[in-house]
Short mmCIF file of C-alpha atoms in Angstrom, two decimals:
data_model
loop_
_atom_site.label_atom_id
_atom_site.label_comp_id
_atom_site.label_asym_id
_atom_site.label_seq_id
_atom_site.Cartn_x
_atom_site.Cartn_y
_atom_site.Cartn_z
CA UNK A 223 5.74 4.07 -7.19
CA UNK A 224 2.73 6.39 -7.36
CA UNK A 225 2.18 8.36 -4.10
CA UNK A 226 -1.23 9.48 -2.50
CA UNK A 227 -2.47 10.87 0.42
CA UNK A 228 -5.46 9.67 2.52
CA UNK A 229 -6.93 8.62 5.90
CA UNK A 230 -7.51 5.17 7.30
CA UNK A 231 -9.01 3.25 10.31
CA UNK A 232 -6.84 0.20 11.67
CA UNK A 233 -8.99 -3.01 11.28
CA UNK A 234 -6.39 -5.85 11.81
CA UNK A 235 -2.55 -6.51 11.65
CA UNK A 236 -0.38 -9.39 11.10
CA UNK A 237 2.77 -9.96 11.93
CA UNK A 238 5.64 -10.25 9.06
CA UNK A 239 9.25 -11.33 9.74
CA UNK A 240 11.03 -9.93 12.69
CA UNK A 241 10.28 -6.34 12.36
CA UNK A 242 7.57 -5.89 9.91
CA UNK A 243 3.73 -6.30 9.67
CA UNK A 244 0.74 -6.25 7.36
CA UNK A 245 -1.84 -3.65 8.32
CA UNK A 246 -5.45 -3.91 7.05
CA UNK A 247 -7.09 -0.41 6.80
CA UNK A 248 -10.41 0.83 6.07
CA UNK A 249 -9.49 3.96 3.81
CA UNK A 250 -11.18 7.00 2.28
CA UNK A 251 -9.21 6.63 -0.69
CA UNK A 252 -9.68 2.88 -1.69
CA UNK A 253 -12.15 1.02 0.77
CA UNK A 254 -10.42 -1.82 2.52
CA UNK A 255 -6.54 -1.82 1.72
CA UNK A 256 -3.43 -3.82 2.85
CA UNK A 257 -0.10 -2.24 3.80
CA UNK A 258 3.48 -3.56 4.23
CA UNK A 259 4.92 -1.57 7.41
CA UNK A 260 8.46 -2.16 7.78
CA UNK A 261 10.70 -1.48 10.88
CA UNK A 262 7.28 -1.35 13.11
CA UNK A 263 9.15 -2.92 16.13
CA UNK A 264 12.30 -0.86 15.91
CA UNK A 265 13.19 1.13 18.72
CA UNK A 266 15.76 3.02 17.17
CA UNK A 267 15.47 6.35 15.07
CA UNK A 268 11.96 7.56 15.33
CA UNK A 269 10.74 5.04 17.53
CA UNK A 270 8.41 2.04 17.26
CA UNK A 271 5.28 2.77 14.88
CA UNK A 272 3.32 -0.06 16.85
CA UNK A 273 1.53 2.24 18.81
CA UNK A 274 -0.16 3.65 15.85
CA UNK A 275 -1.60 0.42 14.49
CA UNK A 276 -4.26 -0.55 17.25
CA UNK A 277 -7.69 -1.54 16.74
CA UNK A 278 -9.90 1.51 15.13
CA UNK A 279 -6.94 3.72 15.48
CA UNK A 280 -7.20 6.65 12.98
CA UNK A 281 -4.55 7.45 10.62
CA UNK A 282 -3.37 9.96 8.08
CA UNK A 283 -0.85 8.91 5.74
CA UNK A 284 0.89 9.07 2.51
CA UNK A 285 0.75 5.85 0.74
CA UNK A 286 2.97 4.26 -2.04
CA UNK A 287 1.47 1.98 -4.60
CA UNK A 288 3.02 -0.09 -7.24
CA UNK A 289 1.46 -2.14 -9.92
CA UNK A 290 4.12 -4.81 -9.34
CA UNK A 291 3.53 -5.15 -5.52
CA UNK A 292 0.18 -6.90 -3.98
CA UNK A 293 0.40 -4.36 -0.93
CA UNK A 294 1.03 -0.62 -0.79
CA UNK A 295 3.44 1.04 1.54
CA UNK A 296 3.56 3.97 3.64
CA UNK A 297 6.06 6.94 2.67
CA UNK A 298 4.59 8.86 5.97
CA UNK A 299 1.90 7.82 8.53
CA UNK A 300 0.65 9.49 11.57
CA UNK A 301 -2.43 9.60 14.17
CA UNK A 302 -5.35 11.09 12.41
CA UNK A 303 -6.57 12.80 15.68
CA UNK A 304 -5.39 12.29 19.31
CA UNK A 305 -7.32 9.82 21.12
CA UNK A 306 -7.66 10.76 25.00
CA UNK A 307 -9.50 7.44 26.41
CA UNK A 308 -10.04 4.83 24.13
CA UNK A 309 -6.16 3.42 24.63
CA UNK A 310 -6.36 3.77 28.33
CA UNK A 311 -9.99 2.47 29.19
CA UNK A 312 -10.20 -1.26 28.95
CA UNK A 313 -14.10 -1.01 28.28
CA UNK A 314 -13.35 1.31 25.49
CA UNK A 315 -10.20 -0.66 23.97
CA UNK A 316 -12.63 -3.79 24.10
CA UNK A 317 -15.25 -1.99 22.25
CA UNK A 318 -12.67 -0.69 19.62
CA UNK A 319 -11.40 -4.28 19.19
CA UNK A 320 -15.01 -5.69 18.56
CA UNK A 321 -15.65 -2.81 15.95
CA UNK A 322 -12.44 -3.27 14.08
CA UNK A 323 -12.98 -7.07 13.98
CA UNK A 324 -16.64 -6.48 12.64
CA UNK A 325 -15.50 -4.20 9.87
CA UNK A 326 -12.52 -6.52 8.91
CA UNK A 327 -14.64 -9.45 8.62
CA UNK A 328 -17.71 -7.86 6.96
CA UNK A 329 -16.23 -5.09 4.47
CA UNK A 330 -14.19 -6.56 1.66
CA UNK A 331 -14.60 -3.73 -1.00
CA UNK A 332 -11.59 -2.03 -2.41
CA UNK A 333 -13.62 0.88 -3.71
CA UNK A 334 -14.16 4.00 -1.81
CA UNK A 335 -17.25 4.36 0.24
CA UNK A 336 -17.32 7.59 1.65
CA UNK A 337 -20.43 6.93 3.82
CA UNK A 338 -19.03 3.83 5.48
CA UNK A 339 -15.52 5.49 6.12
CA UNK A 340 -17.04 8.57 7.52
CA UNK A 341 -19.12 6.35 9.79
CA UNK A 342 -16.01 4.21 11.00
CA UNK A 343 -13.97 7.52 11.45
CA UNK A 344 -16.82 9.39 13.40
CA UNK A 345 -17.57 6.37 15.66
CA UNK A 346 -14.02 6.29 16.97
CA UNK A 347 -14.27 9.83 17.80
CA UNK A 348 -17.54 9.39 19.35
CA UNK A 349 -16.42 6.46 21.55
CA UNK A 350 -13.49 8.38 22.50
CA UNK A 351 -15.57 11.25 23.55
CA UNK A 352 -18.37 9.26 25.36
CA UNK A 353 -18.81 9.40 29.01
CA UNK A 354 -21.94 7.36 29.49
CA UNK A 355 -23.60 4.58 27.75
CA UNK A 356 -20.33 2.85 26.56
CA UNK A 357 -21.71 -0.27 27.56
CA UNK A 358 -24.38 0.20 24.70
CA UNK A 359 -22.17 1.53 22.11
CA UNK A 360 -21.40 -1.81 20.46
CA UNK A 361 -25.28 -2.22 19.92
CA UNK A 362 -25.65 1.28 18.58
CA UNK A 363 -22.63 0.73 16.12
CA UNK A 364 -23.96 -2.41 14.86
CA UNK A 365 -27.50 -1.09 14.39
CA UNK A 366 -26.17 1.91 12.57
CA UNK A 367 -23.88 -0.28 10.38
CA UNK A 368 -26.78 -2.48 9.14
CA UNK A 369 -28.06 0.43 7.36
CA UNK A 370 -24.81 1.24 5.51
CA UNK A 371 -24.27 -2.47 4.67
CA UNK A 372 -27.68 -2.40 2.79
CA UNK A 373 -30.17 -3.97 5.10
CA UNK A 374 -31.89 -1.58 7.44
CA UNK A 375 -35.59 -2.01 8.18
CA UNK A 376 -37.68 -1.54 5.26
CA UNK A 377 -40.59 0.19 6.82
CA UNK A 378 -41.45 2.28 10.01
CA UNK A 379 -41.55 0.99 13.28
CA UNK A 380 -44.83 0.98 15.36
CA UNK A 381 -45.26 0.13 18.96
CA UNK A 382 -45.67 -3.57 19.62
CA UNK A 383 -44.24 -4.79 16.38
CA UNK A 384 -42.08 -7.85 15.85
CA UNK A 385 -39.05 -7.46 13.39
CA UNK A 386 -39.06 -9.85 10.78
CA UNK A 387 -35.35 -10.77 10.06
CA UNK A 388 -36.08 -12.71 6.91
CA UNK A 389 -38.14 -10.13 5.32
CA UNK A 390 -36.48 -6.97 6.90
CA UNK A 391 -39.64 -5.47 8.05
CA UNK A 392 -41.71 -4.59 11.08
CA UNK A 393 -44.71 -6.39 11.44
CA UNK A 394 -47.72 -6.31 14.02
CA UNK A 395 -48.31 -10.00 13.51
CA UNK A 396 -45.50 -12.38 14.77
CA UNK A 397 -44.14 -14.39 11.72
CA UNK A 398 -44.55 -18.13 12.04
CA UNK A 399 -40.79 -18.85 11.51
CA UNK A 400 -38.08 -18.52 14.17
CA UNK A 401 -36.27 -15.53 12.13
CA UNK A 402 -37.94 -12.73 14.22
CA UNK A 403 -36.74 -10.27 17.03
CA UNK A 404 -39.02 -9.90 20.15
CA UNK A 405 -41.19 -7.20 20.59
CA UNK A 406 -38.71 -5.77 23.12
CA UNK A 407 -35.75 -6.21 20.73
CA UNK A 408 -37.43 -4.66 17.95
CA UNK A 409 -38.28 -1.64 20.02
CA UNK A 410 -34.73 -1.32 21.02
CA UNK A 411 -33.69 -1.75 17.32
CA UNK A 412 -35.72 1.23 16.39
CA UNK A 413 -34.56 3.27 19.33
CA UNK A 414 -30.98 2.38 18.35
CA UNK A 415 -31.55 3.53 14.74
CA UNK A 416 -32.93 6.85 15.70
CA UNK A 417 -30.49 7.49 18.74
CA UNK A 418 -27.96 10.35 18.85
CA UNK A 419 -24.91 8.56 19.94
CA UNK A 420 -24.26 10.92 22.67
CA UNK A 421 -27.66 9.97 24.23
CA UNK A 422 -26.67 6.19 24.69
CA UNK A 423 -26.63 6.72 28.48
CA UNK A 424 -30.44 7.35 28.46
CA UNK A 425 -31.16 3.80 27.45
CA UNK A 426 -31.30 1.51 30.71
CA UNK A 427 -29.97 -1.89 29.91
CA UNK A 428 -28.88 -4.79 31.98
CA UNK A 429 -26.19 -7.34 30.82
CA UNK A 430 -28.85 -9.97 30.09
CA UNK A 431 -30.82 -7.53 27.89
CA UNK A 432 -27.61 -6.54 26.08
CA UNK A 433 -26.49 -9.96 25.51
CA UNK A 434 -30.20 -11.02 24.27
CA UNK A 435 -30.20 -7.82 21.84
CA UNK A 436 -26.45 -8.46 20.74
CA UNK A 437 -27.57 -12.36 19.65
CA UNK A 438 -30.41 -11.20 17.92
CA UNK A 439 -28.52 -8.47 15.89
CA UNK A 440 -25.76 -11.07 15.08
CA UNK A 441 -28.61 -13.27 13.75
CA UNK A 442 -29.77 -10.51 11.49
CA UNK A 443 -26.44 -9.80 10.44
CA UNK A 444 -25.67 -13.61 9.69
CA UNK A 445 -28.90 -13.64 7.73
CA UNK A 446 -27.22 -11.49 5.19
CA UNK A 447 -23.57 -12.00 5.62
CA UNK A 448 -21.91 -15.43 6.57
CA UNK A 449 -18.72 -13.88 7.75
CA UNK A 450 -20.43 -12.71 10.90
CA UNK A 451 -19.96 -15.92 12.47
CA UNK A 452 -16.16 -15.92 12.27
CA UNK A 453 -16.17 -12.79 14.59
CA UNK A 454 -14.23 -13.98 17.71
CA UNK A 455 -14.15 -10.69 20.05
CA UNK A 456 -17.98 -11.08 20.47
CA UNK A 457 -17.13 -13.54 23.33
CA UNK A 458 -14.85 -10.93 25.22
CA UNK A 459 -17.56 -8.29 24.46
CA UNK A 460 -20.27 -10.33 26.57
CA UNK A 461 -17.76 -10.99 29.34
CA UNK A 462 -16.81 -7.10 29.64
CA UNK A 463 -20.43 -5.87 29.15
#
């Protein structure tokens, strides 16, 4: 079996048998990949590996690939960097669950995508370090992700503009069809696209505003990617934030 070293972000896991599981990762070496992880629930020897495979957890690993097997395996796996708050803060762990499901549903490519991987890796670190603005993080994450998936707005924002979802453009004239963001949501989209993640706390949003904008973003994503409709954790997110 051929070995290789890489980094990965945990997107999803499935139980396999009594003590194994399949882990789906976004990796720097091969895009989205699946791994068979054996003995993950064993408490003997080195202890349980289960704690490593939580949503959006960063990993460093040595993988083993074989042309005769559909899934790779790990020779060695460890935390990519220590998480100080995500595992212990229910708001941040809920956010991580949503981020991981979004990437799991929307990213299918098994080819390296350095920009997308770096964004996912750095987003986990940013969420872990964030003190204020956590409630806005998912909105920033989706806004930035739209650019990496290839459908960021095609022109510059001007005050008072609507965002035409179908055309992917800001327009000072309201489009006649329903696929449009309100002027308020269009301004927020532009602000989040330009915002440094460390300054999310400077954007004052209430629960109703966040929910309305999240729905608008999901409509925007859904126009380009059907898989967004399968994201289940969005309901939990709306309850928490």
